[in-house]
Amino acid sequence: MASKRELILQNLKTTVEAIIAGATYNNTVKFCTRNPIDVDEISDDQIPFCIIDDIRNSTEILTPLTTKDINSIFELDIIAVYRAASNLSTGANSLVEDFKIAIYTDVSRNNNADLTHITSVTMEKTEKKNTVVITFRITVDYIYESLDP
């Protein structure tokens, strides 16, 4: 059985993969992974893409609720790469809005979390022409349930 943390991460990946241009979104995320990759290996036809980076050792145990349930928080980054021949800022801002809509549509991550919150968004132009890296720092508050009786 997968842990709540793992279920939350799976849900976030599925959520991001569902960003497809149409009625709700302006962009389509073409590739999403939870594995570290060399950004230079991503082809142009896979952009925009994102990496979900679970920041290990970020769990902070807050308050024991019962002898087996603990209120916990963890952080993760979603790193998105966007490229456009023109209007880079406008396109990148549009992608940020798409991610916000997707992430805030279900803050409970399919009832596995109490709250999902984007705590910061940064954008940085890269050395590659017309490319920007967008980093979403996200915190997730959830109840860690011990398997011990």
CSV table of N, CA and C in Angstrom, one decimal:
chain,number,residue,atom,x,y,z
A,1,MET,N,0.8,-1.2,0.0
A,1,MET,CA,0.0,0.0,0.0
A,1,MET,C,0.9,1.2,0.0
A,2,ALA,N,0.6,2.2,-0.9
A,2,ALA,CA,1.4,3.4,-1.0
A,2,ALA,C,1.1,4.3,0.2
A,3,SER,N,2.1,5.1,0.7
A,3,SER,CA,2.0,6.0,1.8
A,3,SER,C,1.1,7.2,1.3
A,4,LYS,N,0.6,8.0,2.2
A,4,LYS,CA,-0.2,9.2,1.8
A,4,LYS,C,0.7,10.1,1.1
A,5,ARG,N,2.0,10.3,1.5
A,5,ARG,CA,2.9,11.2,0.8
A,5,ARG,C,3.1,10.7,-0.7
A,6,GLU,N,3.2,9.4,-0.9
A,6,GLU,CA,3.4,8.9,-2.3
A,6,GLU,C,2.1,9.2,-3.1
A,7,LEU,N,0.9,8.9,-2.4
A,7,LEU,CA,-0.4,9.2,-3.1
A,7,LEU,C,-0.5,10.6,-3.5
A,8,ILE,N,-0.1,11.5,-2.6
A,8,ILE,CA,-0.1,13.0,-2.9
A,8,ILE,C,0.8,13.3,-4.1
A,9,LEU,N,2.0,12.8,-4.1
A,9,LEU,CA,2.9,13.0,-5.2
A,9,LEU,C,2.3,12.5,-6.5
A,10,GLN,N,1.8,11.3,-6.5
A,10,GLN,CA,1.2,10.7,-7.7
A,10,GLN,C,0.0,11.6,-8.2
A,11,ASN,N,-0.8,12.1,-7.2
A,11,ASN,CA,-1.9,13.0,-7.6
A,11,ASN,C,-1.4,14.3,-8.3
A,12,LEU,N,-0.4,14.8,-7.7
A,12,LEU,CA,0.2,16.1,-8.3
A,12,LEU,C,0.7,15.8,-9.7
A,13,LYS,N,1.3,14.7,-9.9
A,13,LYS,CA,1.8,14.4,-11.3
A,13,LYS,C,0.7,14.2,-12.2
A,14,THR,N,-0.4,13.5,-11.8
A,14,THR,CA,-1.5,13.3,-12.7
A,14,THR,C,-2.2,14.7,-12.9
A,15,THR,N,-2.3,15.5,-11.9
A,15,THR,CA,-2.9,16.8,-12.1
A,15,THR,C,-2.1,17.7,-13.1
A,16,VAL,N,-0.8,17.7,-13.0
A,16,VAL,CA,0.0,18.5,-14.0
A,16,VAL,C,-0.1,17.9,-15.4
A,17,GLU,N,-0.1,16.6,-15.5
A,17,GLU,CA,-0.3,15.9,-16.8
A,17,GLU,C,-1.6,16.2,-17.5
A,18,ALA,N,-2.6,16.6,-16.7
A,18,ALA,CA,-3.9,16.9,-17.2
A,18,ALA,C,-4.1,18.4,-17.7
A,19,ILE,N,-3.0,19.1,-17.6
A,19,ILE,CA,-3.0,20.5,-18.1
A,19,ILE,C,-2.9,20.4,-19.6
A,20,ILE,N,-4.0,20.6,-20.3
A,20,ILE,CA,-4.1,20.5,-21.7
A,20,ILE,C,-4.9,21.7,-22.2
A,21,ALA,N,-4.3,22.4,-23.2
A,21,ALA,CA,-5.0,23.6,-23.7
A,21,ALA,C,-6.4,23.3,-24.2
A,22,GLY,N,-7.3,24.2,-23.8
A,22,GLY,CA,-8.7,24.0,-24.1
A,22,GLY,C,-9.5,25.0,-23.4
A,23,ALA,N,-10.7,24.6,-22.9
A,23,ALA,CA,-11.6,25.5,-22.2
A,23,ALA,C,-11.0,26.0,-20.9
A,24,THR,N,-10.2,25.2,-20.1
A,24,THR,CA,-9.7,25.6,-18.8
A,24,THR,C,-8.3,26.2,-18.9
A,25,TYR,N,-7.5,25.6,-19.7
A,25,TYR,CA,-6.1,25.9,-19.7
A,25,TYR,C,-5.7,26.6,-21.1
A,26,ASN,N,-4.6,27.4,-21.0
A,26,ASN,CA,-4.1,28.0,-22.2
A,26,ASN,C,-2.9,27.2,-22.8
A,27,ASN,N,-2.3,26.3,-22.1
A,27,ASN,CA,-1.1,25.6,-22.5
A,27,ASN,C,-1.3,24.1,-22.3
A,28,THR,N,-0.5,23.3,-22.9
A,28,THR,CA,-0.4,21.8,-22.7
A,28,THR,C,0.9,21.5,-22.2
A,29,VAL,N,0.9,20.8,-21.0
A,29,VAL,CA,2.2,20.3,-20.5
A,29,VAL,C,2.5,19.0,-21.2
A,30,LYS,N,3.6,18.9,-21.9
A,30,LYS,CA,3.9,17.8,-22.8
A,30,LYS,C,4.6,16.7,-22.2
A,31,PHE,N,5.3,17.0,-21.1
A,31,PHE,CA,6.1,15.9,-20.4
A,31,PHE,C,6.2,16.2,-19.0
A,32,CYS,N,6.0,15.3,-18.1
A,32,CYS,CA,6.1,15.5,-16.6
A,32,CYS,C,6.8,14.2,-16.0
A,33,THR,N,7.7,14.4,-15.1
A,33,THR,CA,8.4,13.3,-14.5
A,33,THR,C,8.7,13.6,-13.0
A,34,ARG,N,8.9,12.6,-12.3
A,34,ARG,CA,9.3,12.7,-10.9
A,34,ARG,C,10.8,12.3,-10.7
A,35,ASN,N,11.4,11.9,-11.8
A,35,ASN,CA,12.8,11.5,-11.8
A,35,ASN,C,13.7,12.7,-12.2
A,36,PRO,N,14.9,12.7,-11.6
A,36,PRO,CA,15.8,13.8,-12.0
A,36,PRO,C,16.2,13.5,-13.5
A,37,ILE,N,16.3,14.6,-14.3
A,37,ILE,CA,16.7,14.5,-15.6
A,37,ILE,C,17.6,15.7,-16.0
A,38,ASP,N,18.3,15.5,-17.1
A,38,ASP,CA,19.2,16.6,-17.6
A,38,ASP,C,18.3,17.4,-18.5
A,39,VAL,N,18.0,18.6,-18.1
A,39,VAL,CA,17.1,19.5,-18.9
A,39,VAL,C,17.6,19.6,-20.4
A,40,ASP,N,18.9,19.5,-20.6
A,40,ASP,CA,19.4,19.6,-22.0
A,40,ASP,C,19.0,18.4,-22.9
A,41,GLU,N,18.6,17.3,-22.2
A,41,GLU,CA,18.1,16.2,-23.0
A,41,GLU,C,16.7,16.2,-23.5
A,42,ILE,N,16.0,17.2,-23.0
A,42,ILE,CA,14.6,17.4,-23.4
A,42,ILE,C,14.5,18.1,-24.7
A,43,SER,N,13.8,17.5,-25.7
A,43,SER,CA,13.6,18.1,-27.0
A,43,SER,C,12.6,19.2,-27.0
A,44,ASP,N,12.7,20.0,-28.0
A,44,ASP,CA,11.7,21.1,-28.1
A,44,ASP,C,10.3,20.7,-28.1
A,45,ASP,N,10.0,19.5,-28.7
A,45,ASP,CA,8.6,19.1,-28.8
A,45,ASP,C,8.1,18.5,-27.5
A,46,GLN,N,8.9,18.5,-26.4
A,46,GLN,CA,8.5,18.1,-25.1
A,46,GLN,C,8.3,19.3,-24.2
A,47,ILE,N,8.4,20.5,-24.7
A,47,ILE,CA,8.3,21.7,-23.9
A,47,ILE,C,6.9,22.3,-24.2
A,48,PRO,N,6.2,22.8,-23.2
A,48,PRO,CA,6.6,22.9,-21.8
A,48,PRO,C,6.6,21.5,-21.1
A,49,PHE,N,7.6,21.3,-20.2
A,49,PHE,CA,7.6,20.1,-19.4
A,49,PHE,C,7.9,20.5,-17.9
A,50,CYS,N,7.7,19.5,-17.0
A,50,CYS,CA,8.0,19.8,-15.6
A,50,CYS,C,8.6,18.6,-14.9
A,51,ILE,N,9.3,18.9,-13.8
A,51,ILE,CA,9.8,17.9,-12.9
A,51,ILE,C,9.2,18.1,-11.6
A,52,ILE,N,8.7,17.1,-11.0
A,52,ILE,CA,8.2,17.2,-9.6
A,52,ILE,C,9.3,16.7,-8.7
A,53,ASP,N,9.8,17.6,-7.9
A,53,ASP,CA,11.0,17.3,-7.1
A,53,ASP,C,10.5,17.3,-5.6
A,54,ASP,N,10.4,16.0,-5.1
A,54,ASP,CA,10.0,15.8,-3.7
A,54,ASP,C,11.2,16.1,-2.9
A,55,ILE,N,11.2,17.2,-2.1
A,55,ILE,CA,12.4,17.6,-1.3
A,55,ILE,C,12.4,16.7,-0.1
A,56,ARG,N,13.3,15.7,-0.2
A,56,ARG,CA,13.4,14.7,0.9
A,56,ARG,C,13.9,15.4,2.2
A,57,ASN,N,13.6,14.8,3.3
A,57,ASN,CA,13.9,15.4,4.6
A,57,ASN,C,13.2,16.7,4.9
A,58,SER,N,12.1,16.9,4.2
A,58,SER,CA,11.4,18.2,4.5
A,58,SER,C,10.2,18.0,5.4
A,59,THR,N,10.0,16.7,5.8
A,59,THR,CA,8.8,16.5,6.6
A,59,THR,C,9.1,17.1,8.0
A,60,GLU,N,8.1,17.9,8.5
A,60,GLU,CA,8.2,18.5,9.8
A,60,GLU,C,7.0,17.9,10.6
A,61,ILE,N,7.3,17.2,11.6
A,61,ILE,CA,6.2,16.6,12.4
A,61,ILE,C,5.7,17.7,13.3
A,62,LEU,N,4.4,18.0,13.2
A,62,LEU,CA,3.9,19.2,13.9
A,62,LEU,C,3.2,18.8,15.3
A,63,THR,N,2.1,18.1,15.2
A,63,THR,CA,1.4,17.8,16.4
A,63,THR,C,0.8,16.4,16.4
A,64,PRO,N,1.1,15.6,17.4
A,64,PRO,CA,0.5,14.3,17.5
A,64,PRO,C,-1.0,14.5,17.7
A,65,LEU,N,-1.9,13.9,16.9
A,65,LEU,CA,-3.3,14.0,17.1
A,65,LEU,C,-3.9,12.9,17.9
A,66,THR,N,-3.3,11.7,17.7
A,66,THR,CA,-3.7,10.6,18.5
A,66,THR,C,-2.4,9.8,18.7
A,67,THR,N,-2.5,8.6,19.3
A,67,THR,CA,-1.2,7.8,19.4
A,67,THR,C,-0.7,7.3,18.1
A,68,LYS,N,-1.5,7.3,17.0
A,68,LYS,CA,-1.1,6.8,15.7
A,68,LYS,C,-1.2,7.8,14.6
A,69,ASP,N,-1.8,9.0,14.8
A,69,ASP,CA,-1.9,10.0,13.8
A,69,ASP,C,-1.1,11.2,14.1
A,70,ILE,N,-0.3,11.7,13.1
A,70,ILE,CA,0.5,12.9,13.3
A,70,ILE,C,0.2,13.9,12.2
A,71,ASN,N,0.0,15.1,12.6
A,71,ASN,CA,-0.2,16.2,11.6
A,71,ASN,C,1.2,16.5,11.0
A,72,SER,N,1.4,16.4,9.7
A,72,SER,CA,2.7,16.5,9.1
A,72,SER,C,2.6,17.5,7.9
A,73,ILE,N,3.8,18.0,7.6
A,73,ILE,CA,3.9,18.9,6.4
A,73,ILE,C,5.1,18.5,5.6
A,74,PHE,N,5.0,18.6,4.3
A,74,PHE,CA,6.2,18.5,3.5
A,74,PHE,C,6.2,19.4,2.3
A,75,GLU,N,7.4,19.7,1.8
A,75,GLU,CA,7.5,20.7,0.7
A,75,GLU,C,8.0,19.9,-0.5
A,76,LEU,N,7.6,20.5,-1.7
A,76,LEU,CA,8.1,20.0,-2.9
A,76,LEU,C,8.2,21.1,-3.9
A,77,ASP,N,9.0,20.9,-4.9
A,77,ASP,CA,9.1,21.9,-6.0
A,77,ASP,C,8.5,21.2,-7.3
A,78,ILE,N,7.8,22.0,-8.0
A,78,ILE,CA,7.5,21.7,-9.4
A,78,ILE,C,8.3,22.7,-10.3
A,79,ILE,N,9.1,22.1,-11.1
A,79,ILE,CA,10.0,22.9,-11.9
A,79,ILE,C,9.5,22.8,-13.3
A,80,ALA,N,9.0,23.9,-13.9
A,80,ALA,CA,8.5,23.9,-15.3
A,80,ALA,C,9.5,24.6,-16.2
A,81,VAL,N,9.6,24.1,-17.4
A,81,VAL,CA,10.4,24.8,-18.4
A,81,VAL,C,9.5,25.2,-19.5
A,82,TYR,N,9.6,26.5,-19.9
A,82,TYR,CA,8.8,27.1,-20.9
A,82,TYR,C,9.6,27.7,-22.0
A,83,ARG,N,9.3,27.6,-23.2
A,83,ARG,CA,10.1,28.2,-24.3
A,83,ARG,C,9.1,28.8,-25.3
A,84,ALA,N,9.4,30.0,-25.8
A,84,ALA,CA,8.5,30.6,-26.8
A,84,ALA,C,9.4,31.5,-27.7
A,85,ALA,N,9.1,31.5,-29.0
A,85,ALA,CA,9.8,32.3,-30.0
A,85,ALA,C,9.6,33.8,-29.7
A,86,SER,N,8.4,34.1,-29.2
A,86,SER,CA,8.0,35.5,-28.9
A,86,SER,C,7.1,35.6,-27.7
A,87,ASN,N,7.0,36.7,-27.1
A,87,ASN,CA,6.1,36.9,-26.0
A,87,ASN,C,6.4,35.9,-24.8
A,88,LEU,N,7.7,35.8,-24.5
A,88,LEU,CA,8.1,34.8,-23.5
A,88,LEU,C,7.5,35.1,-22.2
A,89,SER,N,7.4,36.3,-21.7
A,89,SER,CA,6.9,36.7,-20.4
A,89,SER,C,5.4,36.4,-20.4
A,90,THR,N,4.7,36.8,-21.4
A,90,THR,CA,3.2,36.5,-21.5
A,90,THR,C,2.9,35.0,-21.4
A,91,GLY,N,3.7,34.3,-22.2
A,91,GLY,CA,3.5,32.8,-22.3
A,91,GLY,C,3.8,32.1,-20.9
A,92,ALA,N,4.9,32.6,-20.3
A,92,ALA,CA,5.3,32.0,-19.0
A,92,ALA,C,4.3,32.3,-17.9
A,93,ASN,N,3.8,33.6,-17.9
A,93,ASN,CA,2.8,33.9,-17.0
A,93,ASN,C,1.5,33.1,-17.2
A,94,SER,N,1.2,32.9,-18.4
A,94,SER,CA,0.0,32.0,-18.8
A,94,SER,C,0.2,30.6,-18.2
A,95,LEU,N,1.4,30.1,-18.3
A,95,LEU,CA,1.6,28.7,-17.8
A,95,LEU,C,1.5,28.7,-16.3
A,96,VAL,N,2.0,29.8,-15.6
A,96,VAL,CA,1.9,29.9,-14.2
A,96,VAL,C,0.4,29.8,-13.8
A,97,GLU,N,-0.4,30.6,-14.5
A,97,GLU,CA,-1.8,30.6,-14.1
A,97,GLU,C,-2.5,29.2,-14.3
A,98,ASP,N,-2.0,28.5,-15.4
A,98,ASP,CA,-2.5,27.1,-15.6
A,98,ASP,C,-2.2,26.2,-14.5
A,99,PHE,N,-0.9,26.3,-14.0
A,99,PHE,CA,-0.5,25.5,-12.9
A,99,PHE,C,-1.3,25.8,-11.6
A,100,LYS,N,-1.5,27.1,-11.4
A,100,LYS,CA,-2.3,27.5,-10.2
A,100,LYS,C,-3.7,26.9,-10.2
A,101,ILE,N,-4.3,27.1,-11.4
A,101,ILE,CA,-5.7,26.5,-11.5
A,101,ILE,C,-5.7,25.0,-11.2
A,102,ALA,N,-4.8,24.3,-11.8
A,102,ALA,CA,-4.7,22.8,-11.7
A,102,ALA,C,-4.4,22.4,-10.2
A,103,ILE,N,-3.5,23.1,-9.6
A,103,ILE,CA,-3.1,22.7,-8.2
A,103,ILE,C,-4.2,23.1,-7.2
A,104,TYR,N,-4.8,24.2,-7.4
A,104,TYR,CA,-5.8,24.6,-6.4
A,104,TYR,C,-7.2,24.0,-6.7
A,105,THR,N,-7.4,23.3,-7.8
A,105,THR,CA,-8.7,22.7,-8.1
A,105,THR,C,-9.0,21.6,-7.0
A,106,ASP,N,-8.0,20.9,-6.6
A,106,ASP,CA,-8.2,19.9,-5.5
A,106,ASP,C,-7.1,20.0,-4.5
A,107,VAL,N,-7.2,20.9,-3.5
A,107,VAL,CA,-6.2,21.1,-2.5
A,107,VAL,C,-6.1,19.9,-1.6
A,108,SER,N,-7.0,19.0,-1.6
A,108,SER,CA,-7.0,17.8,-0.7
A,108,SER,C,-6.3,16.6,-1.4
A,109,ARG,N,-5.8,16.8,-2.6
A,109,ARG,CA,-5.1,15.8,-3.4
A,109,ARG,C,-5.8,14.4,-3.3
A,110,ASN,N,-7.1,14.5,-3.7
A,110,ASN,CA,-7.9,13.3,-3.7
A,110,ASN,C,-8.1,12.7,-2.3
A,111,ASN,N,-8.4,13.6,-1.4
A,111,ASN,CA,-8.6,13.3,0.0
A,111,ASN,C,-7.5,12.7,0.8
A,112,ASN,N,-6.2,13.0,0.3
A,112,ASN,CA,-5.1,12.5,1.0
A,112,ASN,C,-4.4,13.6,1.8
A,113,ALA,N,-4.7,14.8,1.5
A,113,ALA,CA,-4.1,16.0,2.2
A,113,ALA,C,-5.2,16.9,2.8
A,114,ASP,N,-4.8,17.6,3.8
A,114,ASP,CA,-5.7,18.6,4.4
A,114,ASP,C,-5.6,19.9,3.6
A,115,LEU,N,-4.4,20.2,3.0
A,115,LEU,CA,-4.2,21.5,2.3
A,115,LEU,C,-3.0,21.4,1.4
A,116,THR,N,-3.1,21.9,0.2
A,116,THR,CA,-2.0,22.1,-0.7
A,116,THR,C,-1.9,23.5,-1.0
A,117,HIS,N,-0.7,24.1,-0.8
A,117,HIS,CA,-0.6,25.5,-1.0
A,117,HIS,C,0.7,25.9,-1.7
A,118,ILE,N,0.6,26.7,-2.8
A,118,ILE,CA,1.8,27.2,-3.5
A,118,ILE,C,2.3,28.4,-2.6
A,119,THR,N,3.5,28.2,-2.1
A,119,THR,CA,4.1,29.2,-1.2
A,119,THR,C,5.0,30.3,-2.0
A,120,SER,N,5.5,29.9,-3.1
A,120,SER,CA,6.2,30.9,-3.9
A,120,SER,C,6.3,30.4,-5.4
A,121,VAL,N,6.5,31.3,-6.3
A,121,VAL,CA,6.7,31.1,-7.7
A,121,VAL,C,7.8,32.0,-8.1
A,122,THR,N,8.9,31.4,-8.7
A,122,THR,CA,10.0,32.2,-9.2
A,122,THR,C,10.1,31.8,-10.7
A,123,MET,N,10.6,32.8,-11.5
A,123,MET,CA,10.9,32.7,-12.9
A,123,MET,C,12.3,33.1,-13.2
A,124,GLU,N,13.0,32.3,-13.9
A,124,GLU,CA,14.4,32.7,-14.2
A,124,GLU,C,14.7,32.4,-15.7
A,125,LYS,N,15.1,33.4,-16.5
A,125,LYS,CA,15.5,33.1,-17.8
A,125,LYS,C,16.8,32.3,-17.8
A,126,THR,N,16.9,31.4,-18.8
A,126,THR,CA,18.1,30.5,-18.9
A,126,THR,C,19.0,31.0,-20.0
A,127,GLU,N,20.2,30.4,-20.1
A,127,GLU,CA,21.1,30.7,-21.1
A,127,GLU,C,20.6,30.4,-22.5
A,128,LYS,N,19.7,29.4,-22.6
A,128,LYS,CA,19.1,29.0,-23.8
A,128,LYS,C,18.1,30.1,-24.2
A,129,LYS,N,18.2,30.5,-25.5
A,129,LYS,CA,17.3,31.6,-26.0
A,129,LYS,C,15.9,31.3,-25.8
A,130,ASN,N,15.1,32.3,-25.4
A,130,ASN,CA,13.7,32.2,-25.3
A,130,ASN,C,13.2,31.1,-24.3
A,131,THR,N,13.9,30.8,-23.3
A,131,THR,CA,13.6,29.8,-22.3
A,131,THR,C,13.6,30.3,-20.9
A,132,VAL,N,12.5,29.9,-20.2
A,132,VAL,CA,12.4,30.3,-18.8
A,132,VAL,C,12.1,29.1,-17.9
A,133,VAL,N,12.7,29.1,-16.7
A,133,VAL,CA,12.4,28.0,-15.7
A,133,VAL,C,11.6,28.6,-14.6
A,134,ILE,N,10.4,28.0,-14.4
A,134,ILE,CA,9.5,28.4,-13.4
A,134,ILE,C,9.5,27.4,-12.3
A,135,THR,N,9.7,27.9,-11.0
A,135,THR,CA,9.8,27.0,-9.9
A,135,THR,C,8.6,27.3,-9.0
A,136,PHE,N,7.8,26.3,-8.7
A,136,PHE,CA,6.7,26.4,-7.8
A,136,PHE,C,7.1,25.7,-6.5
A,137,ARG,N,7.2,26.4,-5.4
A,137,ARG,CA,7.4,25.8,-4.1
A,137,ARG,C,6.0,25.5,-3.5
A,138,ILE,N,5.8,24.3,-3.1
A,138,ILE,CA,4.5,23.8,-2.6
A,138,ILE,C,4.6,23.2,-1.3
A,139,THR,N,3.7,23.5,-0.4
A,139,THR,CA,3.7,22.8,0.9
A,139,THR,C,2.4,22.0,0.9
A,140,VAL,N,2.5,20.8,1.5
A,140,VAL,CA,1.3,19.9,1.7
A,140,VAL,C,1.2,19.6,3.1
A,141,ASP,N,0.0,19.8,3.7
A,141,ASP,CA,-0.3,19.5,5.1
A,141,ASP,C,-1.2,18.2,5.0
A,142,TYR,N,-0.8,17.2,5.7
A,142,TYR,CA,-1.5,16.0,5.7
A,142,TYR,C,-1.4,15.2,7.1
A,143,ILE,N,-2.3,14.2,7.3
A,143,ILE,CA,-2.2,13.4,8.5
A,143,ILE,C,-1.4,12.2,8.2
A,144,TYR,N,-0.3,12.0,8.8
A,144,TYR,CA,0.5,10.8,8.7
A,144,TYR,C,-0.1,9.8,9.6
A,145,GLU,N,-0.5,8.6,9.1
A,145,GLU,CA,-1.1,7.6,9.8
A,145,GLU,C,-0.2,6.4,10.0
A,146,SER,N,0.2,6.2,11.2
A,146,SER,CA,1.1,5.1,11.5
A,146,SER,C,0.4,3.7,11.3
A,147,LEU,N,1.2,2.8,10.8
A,147,LEU,CA,0.6,1.4,10.6
A,147,LEU,C,0.7,0.6,11.9
A,148,ASP,N,1.4,1.2,12.9
A,148,ASP,CA,1.4,0.5,14.2
A,148,ASP,C,0.1,0.7,15.0
A,149,PRO,N,-0.4,-0.3,15.7
A,149,PRO,CA,-1.7,-0.2,16.4
A,149,PRO,C,-1.5,0.8,17.6
